[in-house]
PDB file of C-alpha atoms in Angstrom:
ATOM      1  CA  MET A 233       0.358  -0.084  -0.148  1.00  0.00           C
ATOM      2  CA  GLY A 234       1.499   3.216  -0.829  1.00  0.00           C
ATOM      3  CA  GLU A 235       2.069   5.869   1.555  1.00  0.00           C
ATOM      4  CA  LYS A 236      -0.917   8.334  -0.242  1.00  0.00           C
ATOM      5  CA  ASP A 237      -3.424   5.463  -0.005  1.00  0.00           C
ATOM      6  CA  ILE A 238      -2.350   5.222   3.604  1.00  0.00           C
ATOM      7  CA  SER A 239      -2.820   8.865   4.122  1.00  0.00           C
ATOM      8  CA  GLU A 240      -6.019   9.119   2.655  1.00  0.00           C
ATOM      9  CA  LYS A 241      -7.369   6.458   5.165  1.00  0.00           C
ATOM     10  CA  LEU A 242      -5.626   7.068   8.912  1.00  0.00           C
ATOM     11  CA  LEU A 243      -8.142   9.813   9.429  1.00  0.00           C
ATOM     12  CA  ALA A 244     -11.883   8.397   9.034  1.00  0.00           C
ATOM     13  CA  ASP A 245     -10.142   4.846  10.567  1.00  0.00           C
ATOM     14  CA  TYR A 246     -10.658   6.809  13.700  1.00  0.00           C
ATOM     15  CA  GLU A 247     -14.269   5.575  14.971  1.00  0.00           C
ATOM     16  CA  ASP A 248     -15.594   9.356  16.142  1.00  0.00           C
ATOM     17  CA  VAL A 249     -14.657  10.646  12.932  1.00  0.00           C
ATOM     18  CA  PHE A 250     -16.283   8.346  10.709  1.00  0.00           C
ATOM     19  CA  ALA A 251     -19.257   8.130  12.857  1.00  0.00           C
ATOM     20  CA  ASP A 252     -19.527  11.624  12.595  1.00  0.00           C
ATOM     21  CA  ILE A 253     -18.667  11.370   8.308  1.00  0.00           C
ATOM     22  CA  VAL A 254     -21.911   9.230   8.518  1.00  0.00           C
ATOM     23  CA  ASN A 255     -23.668  11.470  10.697  1.00  0.00           C
ATOM     24  CA  VAL A 256     -23.795  14.171   9.391  1.00  0.00           C
ATOM     25  CA  LEU A 257     -24.006  12.821   5.468  1.00  0.00           C
ATOM     26  CA  LEU A 258     -26.674  10.102   5.764  1.00  0.00           C
ATOM     27  CA  PHE A 259     -28.187  10.989   8.820  1.00  0.00           C
ATOM     28  CA  HIS A 260     -28.217  15.286   8.681  1.00  0.00           C
ATOM     29  CA  GLY A 261     -26.358  15.365  11.646  1.00  0.00           C
ATOM     30  CA  GLU A 262     -28.505  13.202  13.686  1.00  0.00           C
ATOM     31  CA  LYS A 263     -26.147  10.988  16.551  1.00  0.00           C
ATOM     32  CA  ARG A 264     -27.205   7.954  15.135  1.00  0.00           C
ATOM     33  CA  VAL A 265     -24.633   6.197  14.925  1.00  0.00           C
ATOM     34  CA  ILE A 266     -22.017   5.918  18.134  1.00  0.00           C
ATOM     35  CA  PRO A 267     -17.932   5.962  17.771  1.00  0.00           C
ATOM     36  CA  SER A 268     -18.754   2.507  20.176  1.00  0.00           C
ATOM     37  CA  SER A 269     -20.522   0.773  17.960  1.00  0.00           C
ATOM     38  CA  LEU A 270     -18.324   0.996  14.848  1.00  0.00           C
ATOM     39  CA  GLN A 271     -15.824  -2.011  14.481  1.00  0.00           C
ATOM     40  CA  SER A 272     -13.481  -2.300  11.669  1.00  0.00           C
ATOM     41  CA  THR A 273     -13.745  -5.286   9.134  1.00  0.00           C
ATOM     42  CA  LYS A 274     -11.654  -7.277   6.309  1.00  0.00           C
ATOM     43  CA  ASN A 275     -11.276  -4.385   3.246  1.00  0.00           C
ATOM     44  CA  ARG A 276      -9.602  -7.182   1.260  1.00  0.00           C
ATOM     45  CA  SER A 277     -11.256  -9.134  -0.859  1.00  0.00           C
ATOM     46  CA  HIS A 278     -10.148 -11.233  -3.829  1.00  0.00           C
ATOM     47  CA  TYR A 279     -12.114 -11.650  -7.489  1.00  0.00           C
ATOM     48  CA  LYS A 280     -10.679 -13.891 -10.788  1.00  0.00           C
ATOM     49  CA  ALA A 281     -10.080 -12.301 -13.103  1.00  0.00           C
ATOM     50  CA  ASP A 282     -10.233 -13.264 -17.629  1.00  0.00           C
ATOM     51  CA  ASP A 283      -6.227 -14.246 -16.953  1.00  0.00           C
ATOM     52  CA  SER A 284      -7.807 -16.549 -14.210  1.00  0.00           C
ATOM     53  CA  LYS A 285      -5.272 -14.972 -12.136  1.00  0.00           C
ATOM     54  CA  LEU A 286      -6.547 -14.468  -8.076  1.00  0.00           C
ATOM     55  CA  HIS A 287      -6.604 -10.849  -7.909  1.00  0.00           C
ATOM     56  CA  GLU A 288      -6.931  -8.562  -4.548  1.00  0.00           C
ATOM     57  CA  GLN A 289      -9.180  -5.572  -5.184  1.00  0.00           C
ATOM     58  CA  GLU A 290      -9.411  -2.475  -1.414  1.00  0.00           C
ATOM     59  CA  ARG A 291     -11.638  -0.999   0.432  1.00  0.00           C
ATOM     60  CA  ASP A 292      -9.904   2.301   0.941  1.00  0.00           C
ATOM     61  CA  ILE A 293     -12.155   1.850   5.359  1.00  0.00           C
ATOM     62  CA  LEU A 294     -14.780  -0.489   5.912  1.00  0.00           C
ATOM     63  CA  LYS A 295     -16.983  -1.006   8.773  1.00  0.00           C
ATOM     64  CA  ALA A 296     -18.843  -2.609  10.857  1.00  0.00           C
ATOM     65  CA  TRP A 297     -21.569  -0.972  12.182  1.00  0.00           C
ATOM     66  CA  THR A 298     -23.251  -2.966  15.419  1.00  0.00           C
ATOM     67  CA  ASP A 299     -26.302  -2.981  17.938  1.00  0.00           C
ATOM     68  CA  GLY A 300     -24.786  -5.326  20.752  1.00  0.00           C
ATOM     69  CA  HIS A 301     -23.896  -7.829  18.730  1.00  0.00           C
ATOM     70  CA  ILE A 302     -25.858  -7.559  15.651  1.00  0.00           C
ATOM     71  CA  GLN A 303     -24.644  -6.045  12.991  1.00  0.00           C
ATOM     72  CA  ILE A 304     -27.483  -3.476  11.831  1.00  0.00           C
ATOM     73  CA  ALA A 305     -24.230  -2.795   8.574  1.00  0.00           C
ATOM     74  CA  LEU A 306     -21.208  -2.503   6.286  1.00  0.00           C
ATOM     75  CA  ILE A 307     -20.432   0.765   5.525  1.00  0.00           C
ATOM     76  CA  GLY A 308     -17.492   1.906   3.222  1.00  0.00           C
ATOM     77  CA  LEU A 309     -16.062   4.976   2.946  1.00  0.00           C
ATOM     78  CA  GLU A 310     -13.672   6.071  -0.645  1.00  0.00           C
ATOM     79  CA  ASN A 311     -11.802   8.679  -1.106  1.00  0.00           C
ATOM     80  CA  GLN A 312     -11.223  10.898  -4.476  1.00  0.00           C
ATOM     81  CA  THR A 313      -8.769  13.731  -4.963  1.00  0.00           C
ATOM     82  CA  THR A 314     -10.705  13.573  -9.006  1.00  0.00           C
ATOM     83  CA  PRO A 315     -13.181  12.055 -10.794  1.00  0.00           C
ATOM     84  CA  ASP A 316     -13.546   8.603 -11.684  1.00  0.00           C
ATOM     85  CA  THR A 317     -15.230   7.317 -14.940  1.00  0.00           C
ATOM     86  CA  LYS A 318     -15.683   3.731 -13.766  1.00  0.00           C
ATOM     87  CA  MET A 319     -15.943   4.512 -10.541  1.00  0.00           C
ATOM     88  CA  PRO A 320     -19.238   2.791 -10.542  1.00  0.00           C
ATOM     89  CA  VAL A 321     -17.440  -0.732 -11.731  1.00  0.00           C
ATOM     90  CA  ARG A 322     -15.929  -0.238  -8.433  1.00  0.00           C
ATOM     91  CA  ILE A 323     -18.626   0.224  -6.443  1.00  0.00           C
ATOM     92  CA  PHE A 324     -19.749  -2.919  -8.168  1.00  0.00           C
ATOM     93  CA  GLY A 325     -17.046  -4.976  -7.496  1.00  0.00           C
ATOM     94  CA  TYR A 326     -16.317  -4.117  -3.634  1.00  0.00           C
ATOM     95  CA  GLU A 327     -20.240  -4.274  -3.088  1.00  0.00           C
ATOM     96  CA  GLY A 328     -20.817  -7.940  -4.310  1.00  0.00           C
ATOM     97  CA  ALA A 329     -17.629  -8.591  -2.682  1.00  0.00           C
ATOM     98  CA  ASN A 330     -18.824  -7.455   0.974  1.00  0.00           C
ATOM     99  CA  TYR A 331     -22.713  -9.876  -0.435  1.00  0.00           C
ATOM    100  CA  ARG A 332     -20.676 -12.787  -1.204  1.00  0.00           C
ATOM    101  CA  SER A 333     -19.010 -12.757   2.189  1.00  0.00           C
ATOM    102  CA  GLN A 334     -22.487 -13.319   3.899  1.00  0.00           C
ATOM    103  CA  LEU A 335     -23.248 -15.944   1.443  1.00  0.00           C
ATOM    104  CA  ASN A 336     -23.232 -17.728   5.062  1.00  0.00           C
ATOM    105  CA  ASN A 337     -24.218 -16.016   7.409  1.00  0.00           C
ATOM    106  CA  GLN A 338     -28.075 -16.944   9.023  1.00  0.00           C
ATOM    107  CA  THR A 339     -28.731 -12.834   8.110  1.00  0.00           C
ATOM    108  CA  ILE A 340     -27.927 -10.394   5.335  1.00  0.00           C
ATOM    109  CA  ILE A 341     -26.975  -7.207   6.322  1.00  0.00           C
ATOM    110  CA  PRO A 342     -26.636  -4.648   3.481  1.00  0.00           C
ATOM    111  CA  VAL A 343     -23.659  -2.578   2.210  1.00  0.00           C
ATOM    112  CA  ILE A 344     -22.805   1.111   1.690  1.00  0.00           C
ATOM    113  CA  SER A 345     -20.520   2.805   0.364  1.00  0.00           C
ATOM    114  CA  LEU A 346     -19.814   6.242   0.395  1.00  0.00           C
ATOM    115  CA  VAL A 347     -17.392   8.159  -1.879  1.00  0.00           C
ATOM    116  CA  LEU A 348     -15.796  11.714  -0.237  1.00  0.00           C
ATOM    117  CA  TYR A 349     -14.372  13.698  -3.182  1.00  0.00           C
ATOM    118  CA  PHE A 350     -12.208  16.312  -1.912  1.00  0.00           C
ATOM    119  CA  GLY A 351     -11.157  18.036  -5.207  1.00  0.00           C
ATOM    120  CA  THR A 352     -11.655  21.716  -5.400  1.00  0.00           C
ATOM    121  CA  GLU A 353     -11.416  22.853  -9.030  1.00  0.00           C
ATOM    122  CA  THR A 354     -14.658  21.147 -10.981  1.00  0.00           C
ATOM    123  CA  ARG A 355     -17.499  18.881  -9.365  1.00  0.00           C
ATOM    124  CA  TRP A 356     -17.811  15.839  -9.623  1.00  0.00           C
ATOM    125  CA  HIS A 357     -18.629  15.321 -13.328  1.00  0.00           C
ATOM    126  CA  LYS A 358     -18.789  11.736 -14.351  1.00  0.00           C
ATOM    127  CA  LEU A 359     -21.345   9.031 -13.863  1.00  0.00           C
ATOM    128  CA  ARG A 360     -23.194   8.115 -11.429  1.00  0.00           C
ATOM    129  CA  ASN A 361     -24.500   4.795 -11.805  1.00  0.00           C
ATOM    130  CA  LEU A 362     -23.479   1.251 -14.238  1.00  0.00           C
ATOM    131  CA  LYS A 363     -26.033   1.493 -16.071  1.00  0.00           C
ATOM    132  CA  ALA A 364     -24.731   4.628 -17.124  1.00  0.00           C
ATOM    133  CA  LEU A 365     -21.716   3.724 -18.850  1.00  0.00           C
ATOM    134  CA  LEU A 366     -22.914   0.138 -19.847  1.00  0.00           C
ATOM    135  CA  ASN A 367     -23.567   0.027 -23.986  1.00  0.00           C
ATOM    136  CA  ILE A 368     -26.758  -2.314 -23.582  1.00  0.00           C
ATOM    137  CA  PRO A 369     -28.824  -3.866 -26.671  1.00  0.00           C
ATOM    138  CA  GLU A 370     -32.135  -3.325 -26.815  1.00  0.00           C
ATOM    139  CA  GLY A 371     -34.514  -4.906 -24.698  1.00  0.00           C
ATOM    140  CA  LEU A 372     -31.808  -6.044 -22.092  1.00  0.00           C
ATOM    141  CA  GLU A 373     -32.500  -2.661 -20.444  1.00  0.00           C
ATOM    142  CA  ASP A 374     -34.823  -4.436 -18.017  1.00  0.00           C
ATOM    143  CA  TYR A 375     -32.596  -7.155 -17.052  1.00  0.00           C
ATOM    144  CA  ILE A 376     -29.546  -5.232 -15.759  1.00  0.00           C
ATOM    145  CA  ASN A 377     -28.562  -4.881 -12.783  1.00  0.00           C
ATOM    146  CA  ASP A 378     -27.756  -0.791 -11.533  1.00  0.00           C
ATOM    147  CA  CYS A 379     -25.512   0.056  -9.261  1.00  0.00           C
ATOM    148  CA  HIS A 380     -25.725   4.293  -8.212  1.00  0.00           C
ATOM    149  CA  VAL A 381     -22.430   5.985  -6.437  1.00  0.00           C
ATOM    150  CA  HIS A 382     -23.013   8.413  -3.495  1.00  0.00           C
ATOM    151  CA  VAL A 383     -20.701  11.061  -4.131  1.00  0.00           C
ATOM    152  CA  PHE A 384     -20.695  13.547  -1.310  1.00  0.00           C
ATOM    153  CA  GLU A 385     -18.770  16.630  -3.087  1.00  0.00           C
ATOM    154  CA  ILE A 386     -16.382  17.500   0.120  1.00  0.00           C
ATOM    155  CA  ALA A 387     -15.588  21.690  -0.831  1.00  0.00           C
ATOM    156  CA  TRP A 388     -18.773  22.212  -2.341  1.00  0.00           C
ATOM    157  CA  LEU A 389     -21.314  21.224   0.779  1.00  0.00           C
ATOM    158  CA  PRO A 390     -22.860  24.180   2.432  1.00  0.00           C
ATOM    159  CA  ASP A 391     -22.127  25.542   5.394  1.00  0.00           C
ATOM    160  CA  GLU A 392     -24.829  24.620   7.760  1.00  0.00           C
ATOM    161  CA  GLN A 393     -23.883  20.927   6.955  1.00  0.00           C
ATOM    162  CA  ILE A 394     -20.427  21.432   7.341  1.00  0.00           C
ATOM    163  CA  ASN A 395     -21.569  23.082  10.425  1.00  0.00           C
ATOM    164  CA  GLN A 396     -22.895  20.138  11.559  1.00  0.00           C
ATOM    165  CA  PHE A 397     -19.799  18.361  12.144  1.00  0.00           C
ATOM    166  CA  GLU A 398     -18.569  17.551  15.345  1.00  0.00           C
ATOM    167  CA  SER A 399     -15.213  15.962  14.671  1.00  0.00           C
ATOM    168  CA  ASP A 400     -11.997  17.421  12.920  1.00  0.00           C
ATOM    169  CA  PHE A 401     -13.344  16.348   9.273  1.00  0.00           C
ATOM    170  CA  GLY A 402     -15.526  19.479  10.092  1.00  0.00           C
ATOM    171  CA  ILE A 403     -12.383  21.074  10.065  1.00  0.00           C
ATOM    172  CA  VAL A 404     -11.419  19.569   6.860  1.00  0.00           C
ATOM    173  CA  ALA A 405     -14.887  19.986   4.938  1.00  0.00           C
ATOM    174  CA  ARG A 406     -14.366  23.925   5.901  1.00  0.00           C
ATOM    175  CA  TYR A 407     -10.903  23.942   5.151  1.00  0.00           C
ATOM    176  CA  PHE A 408     -11.919  22.626   1.656  1.00  0.00           C
ATOM    177  CA  SER A 409     -14.463  24.489   1.358  1.00  0.00           C
ATOM    178  CA  GLU A 410     -12.968  27.394   1.439  1.00  0.00           C
ATOM    179  CA  LEU A 411      -9.856  26.565  -0.477  1.00  0.00           C
ATOM    180  CA  ARG A 412     -12.031  26.303  -4.026  1.00  0.00           C
ATOM    181  CA  LYS A 413     -14.138  29.808  -3.131  1.00  0.00           C
ATOM    182  CA  ASN A 414      -9.729  31.054  -3.150  1.00  0.00           C
ATOM    183  CA  LYS A 415      -7.162  29.348  -4.314  1.00  0.00           C
ATOM    184  CA  ASN A 416      -5.064  32.011  -2.127  1.00  0.00           C
ATOM    185  CA  TYR A 417      -6.767  31.264   1.732  1.00  0.00           C
ATOM    186  CA  VAL A 418      -5.078  30.918   4.966  1.00  0.00           C
ATOM    187  CA  PRO A 419      -6.290  29.073   7.315  1.00  0.00           C
ATOM    188  CA  ASP A 420      -7.592  30.815   9.560  1.00  0.00           C
ATOM    189  CA  ASP A 421      -9.868  27.635  11.476  1.00  0.00           C
ATOM    190  CA  THR A 422      -9.199  28.227  15.430  1.00  0.00           C
ATOM    191  CA  ARG A 423     -11.262  24.490  16.637  1.00  0.00           C
ATOM    192  CA  THR A 424      -8.603  22.449  18.955  1.00  0.00           C
ATOM    193  CA  ILE A 425      -7.356  19.197  16.358  1.00  0.00           C
ATOM    194  CA  GLN A 426      -7.886  15.913  18.341  1.00  0.00           C
ATOM    195  CA  HIS A 427      -6.034  13.905  14.732  1.00  0.00           C
ATOM    196  CA  VAL A 428      -3.200  16.794  14.243  1.00  0.00           C
ATOM    197  CA  ASP A 429      -0.567  14.464  12.408  1.00  0.00           C
ATOM    198  CA  GLU A 430      -3.565  12.390  10.674  1.00  0.00           C
ATOM    199  CA  ILE A 431      -5.461  16.000   9.323  1.00  0.00           C
ATOM    200  CA  LEU A 432      -2.041  17.460   8.249  1.00  0.00           C
ATOM    201  CA  LYS A 433      -1.476  13.905   5.903  1.00  0.00           C
ATOM    202  CA  LEU A 434      -4.737  14.198   4.874  1.00  0.00           C
ATOM    203  CA  LEU A 435      -4.445  17.899   3.651  1.00  0.00           C
ATOM    204  CA  ALA A 436      -1.010  17.332   2.079  1.00  0.00           C
ATOM    205  CA  VAL A 437      -2.395  14.441   0.299  1.00  0.00           C
ATOM    206  CA  MET A 438      -6.183  15.613  -1.019  1.00  0.00           C
ATOM    207  CA  SER A 439      -4.499  19.006  -1.405  1.00  0.00           C
ATOM    208  CA  GLY A 440      -1.086  18.642  -2.796  1.00  0.00           C
ATOM    209  CA  ASP A 441       0.160  21.206  -0.889  1.00  0.00           C
ATOM    210  CA  HIS A 442       3.203  19.203   1.150  1.00  0.00           C
ATOM    211  CA  ARG A 443       4.179  22.268   3.001  1.00  0.00           C
ATOM    212  CA  TYR A 444       1.709  20.302   5.938  1.00  0.00           C
ATOM    213  CA  GLU A 445       3.704  17.208   5.579  1.00  0.00           C
ATOM    214  CA  LYS A 446       7.109  19.058   6.884  1.00  0.00           C
ATOM    215  CA  ILE A 447       5.142  21.066   9.517  1.00  0.00           C
ATOM    216  CA  LEU A 448       5.147  18.075  12.268  1.00  0.00           C
ATOM    217  CA  ALA A 449       9.173  16.858  10.454  1.00  0.00           C
ATOM    218  CA  PRO A 450      11.392  16.117  14.358  1.00  0.00           C
ATOM    219  CA  ALA A 451      13.308  19.843  12.917  1.00  0.00           C
ATOM    220  CA  GLU A 452       9.905  21.548  13.147  1.00  0.00           C
ATOM    221  CA  SER A 453       7.385  20.008  15.773  1.00  0.00           C
ATOM    222  CA  LYS A 454       9.002  22.052  19.074  1.00  0.00           C
ATOM    223  CA  LYS A 455       6.271  24.786  19.053  1.00  0.00           C
ATOM    224  CA  GLU A 456       3.012  22.640  19.437  1.00  0.00           C
ATOM    225  CA  VAL A 457       0.227  22.904  16.698  1.00  0.00           C
ATOM    226  CA  THR A 458      -3.299  22.523  17.980  1.00  0.00           C
ATOM    227  CA  THR A 459      -5.563  24.404  15.398  1.00  0.00           C
ATOM    228  CA  MET A 460      -5.602  25.317  12.366  1.00  0.00           C
ATOM    229  CA  TYR A 461      -5.031  28.781  12.123  1.00  0.00           C
ATOM    230  CA  SER A 462      -1.545  27.248  14.388  1.00  0.00           C
ATOM    231  CA  VAL A 463      -1.095  25.775  11.034  1.00  0.00           C
ATOM    232  CA  ALA A 464      -1.576  28.943   9.235  1.00  0.00           C
ATOM    233  CA  GLN A 465       1.369  30.353  11.915  1.00  0.00           C
ATOM    234  CA  ARG A 466       3.499  27.707  11.033  1.00  0.00           C
ATOM    235  CA  LEU A 467       3.757  27.756   7.496  1.00  0.00           C
ATOM    236  CA  GLU A 468       4.342  31.485   6.855  1.00  0.00           C
ATOM    237  CA  GLU A 469       7.993  30.797  10.293  1.00  0.00           C
ATOM    238  CA  GLN A 470       9.263  28.429   7.220  1.00  0.00           C
ATOM    239  CA  GLY A 471       8.316  30.448   4.390  1.00  0.00           C
ATOM    240  CA  LEU A 472       9.813  33.365   6.671  1.00  0.00           C
ATOM    241  CA  LYS A 473      13.109  31.077   7.029  1.00  0.00           C
ATOM    242  CA  LYS A 474      12.842  30.385   3.247  1.00  0.00           C
ATOM    243  CA  GLY A 475      12.648  34.342   2.006  1.00  0.00           C
ATOM    244  CA  ILE A 476      15.340  35.148   4.566  1.00  0.00           C
ATOM    245  CA  LYS A 477      17.891  31.809   3.073  1.00  0.00           C
ATOM    246  CA  ARG A 478      17.280  32.689  -0.680  1.00  0.00           C
ATOM    247  CA  GLY A 479      17.864  36.885   0.606  1.00  0.00           C
ATOM    248  CA  ARG A 480      21.400  35.248   2.130  1.00  0.00           C
ATOM    249  CA  ALA A 481      22.299  33.387  -0.708  1.00  0.00           C
ATOM    250  CA  GLN A 482      20.927  36.639  -3.367  1.00  0.00           C
ATOM    251  CA  GLU A 483      24.000  38.271  -1.469  1.00  0.00           C
ATOM    252  CA  ARG A 484      26.574  35.736  -2.056  1.00  0.00           C
ATOM    253  CA  ILE A 485      25.754  35.679  -5.749  1.00  0.00           C
ATOM    254  CA  GLU A 486      26.111  39.766  -6.033  1.00  0.00           C
ATOM    255  CA  LEU A 487      29.229  40.162  -3.857  1.00  0.00           C
ATOM    256  CA  LEU A 488      30.570  36.793  -5.953  1.00  0.00           C
ATOM    257  CA  VAL A 489      29.243  38.414  -9.577  1.00  0.00           C
ATOM    258  CA  SER A 490      30.797  41.630  -8.941  1.00  0.00           C
ATOM    259  CA  LEU A 491      34.757  40.278  -7.291  1.00  0.00           C
ATOM    260  CA  CYS A 492      34.249  38.174 -10.880  1.00  0.00           C
ATOM    261  CA  LYS A 493      33.303  41.342 -13.105  1.00  0.00           C
ATOM    262  CA  ALA A 494      36.346  43.507 -11.152  1.00  0.00           C
ATOM    263  CA  GLY A 495      39.116  40.955 -12.409  1.00  0.00           C
ATOM    264  CA  HIS A 496      39.710  39.455  -8.313  1.00  0.00           C
ATOM    265  CA  ILE A 497      37.871  35.849  -8.665  1.00  0.00           C
ATOM    266  CA  SER A 498      37.349  34.133 -11.826  1.00  0.00           C
ATOM    267  CA  ILE A 499      34.493  32.411 -12.703  1.00  0.00           C
ATOM    268  CA  ASP A 500      35.088  28.828 -11.970  1.00  0.00           C
ATOM    269  CA  ILE A 501      36.386  30.353  -8.506  1.00  0.00           C
ATOM    270  CA  ALA A 502      32.750  31.531  -8.256  1.00  0.00           C
ATOM    271  CA  ALA A 503      30.933  29.057  -9.410  1.00  0.00           C
ATOM    272  CA  ALA A 504      33.112  26.719  -7.412  1.00  0.00           C
ATOM    273  CA  GLU A 505      32.063  28.580  -3.961  1.00  0.00           C
ATOM    274  CA  MET A 506      27.996  28.448  -5.126  1.00  0.00           C
ATOM    275  CA  HIS A 507      28.496  24.578  -5.384  1.00  0.00           C
ATOM    276  CA  VAL A 508      26.996  25.629  -9.065  1.00  0.00           C
ATOM    277  CA  SER A 509      28.017  24.978 -12.718  1.00  0.00           C
ATOM    278  CA  LYS A 510      29.711  27.568 -14.654  1.00  0.00           C
ATOM    279  CA  GLU A 511      27.189  27.495 -17.222  1.00  0.00           C
ATOM    280  CA  LYS A 512      24.844  28.312 -14.768  1.00  0.00           C
ATOM    281  CA  PHE A 513      27.228  30.985 -13.043  1.00  0.00           C
ATOM    282  CA  GLN A 514      27.497  32.768 -15.953  1.00  0.00           C
ATOM    283  CA  LYS A 515      23.622  33.227 -16.400  1.00  0.00           C
ATOM    284  CA  TYR A 516      24.500  35.587 -12.934  1.00  0.00           C
ATOM    285  CA  LEU A 517      27.157  37.269 -15.108  1.00  0.00           C
ATOM    286  CA  ASP A 518      24.891  37.626 -17.221  1.00  0.00           C
ATOM    287  CA  GLY A 519      22.225  39.858 -15.811  1.00  0.00           C
ATOM    288  CA  GLU A 520      19.850  36.571 -15.099  1.00  0.00           C
ATOM    289  CA  ILE A 521      18.782  35.585 -11.464  1.00  0.00           C
ATOM    290  CA  PRO A 522      18.331  32.070 -11.575  1.00  0.00           C
ATOM    291  CA  GLU A 523      16.595  30.464  -7.894  1.00  0.00           C
ATOM    292  CA  PRO A 524      19.796  30.081  -5.947  1.00  0.00           C
TER     293      PRO A 524
END
């Protein structure tokens, strides 16, 4: 499993976050699912393809919703950063495998799949049901089973729905909602984050802004990060440090260019001092200022 896949799953795998997501998206904020009623379950299944080989498929997150020892439903979450044309096929395969695993059970429980779409550039514009993807011969329409995809566009959720979230997912939803409206959005949320590391990893993966991954690096973790506002402050500090470092490098370039033009040092020595090639330092002499 890749690091990106793991980062996408870490936050929602917490029972408090998972329950919150289900309660807000399916039950309009009513607390029907409580964290203690959720159990992580097997999210991998196998199938035999046309090549007669056994293949493995894995859902992002799958939990059993229970009432005591009685299972009520299986609920799966799938995270998407881009719309997927084949999502109906994927969901059909996941749910089919989950139903197949219950063949020996006395009672078959329903399987529910939710797709959390974190895109901010475009809305989900791909088809949301299986039959829409198929070229069905005339007369067979009524005999083809369909599968619908339930997509929740996180960045487009209305404010009143985002305000219903009580877990860290509300912070995530607010971030993507504001980022969609303003690409230069600076996080200002002052709510306390419960799962800091998981939120930052999720934001890095879903937004493509890898600065979030560096905030909790050992060298940068001395100052406590507890809110998105403090995250923004840390990002500002990082930018300032980077700017100071770049400024000092620029001063060195200007000094070496002056010495070289005055004939006090050769271009070879100047390039060696900057740890760049002779060709790159020549650009400095020509008035071009590439990144140090």
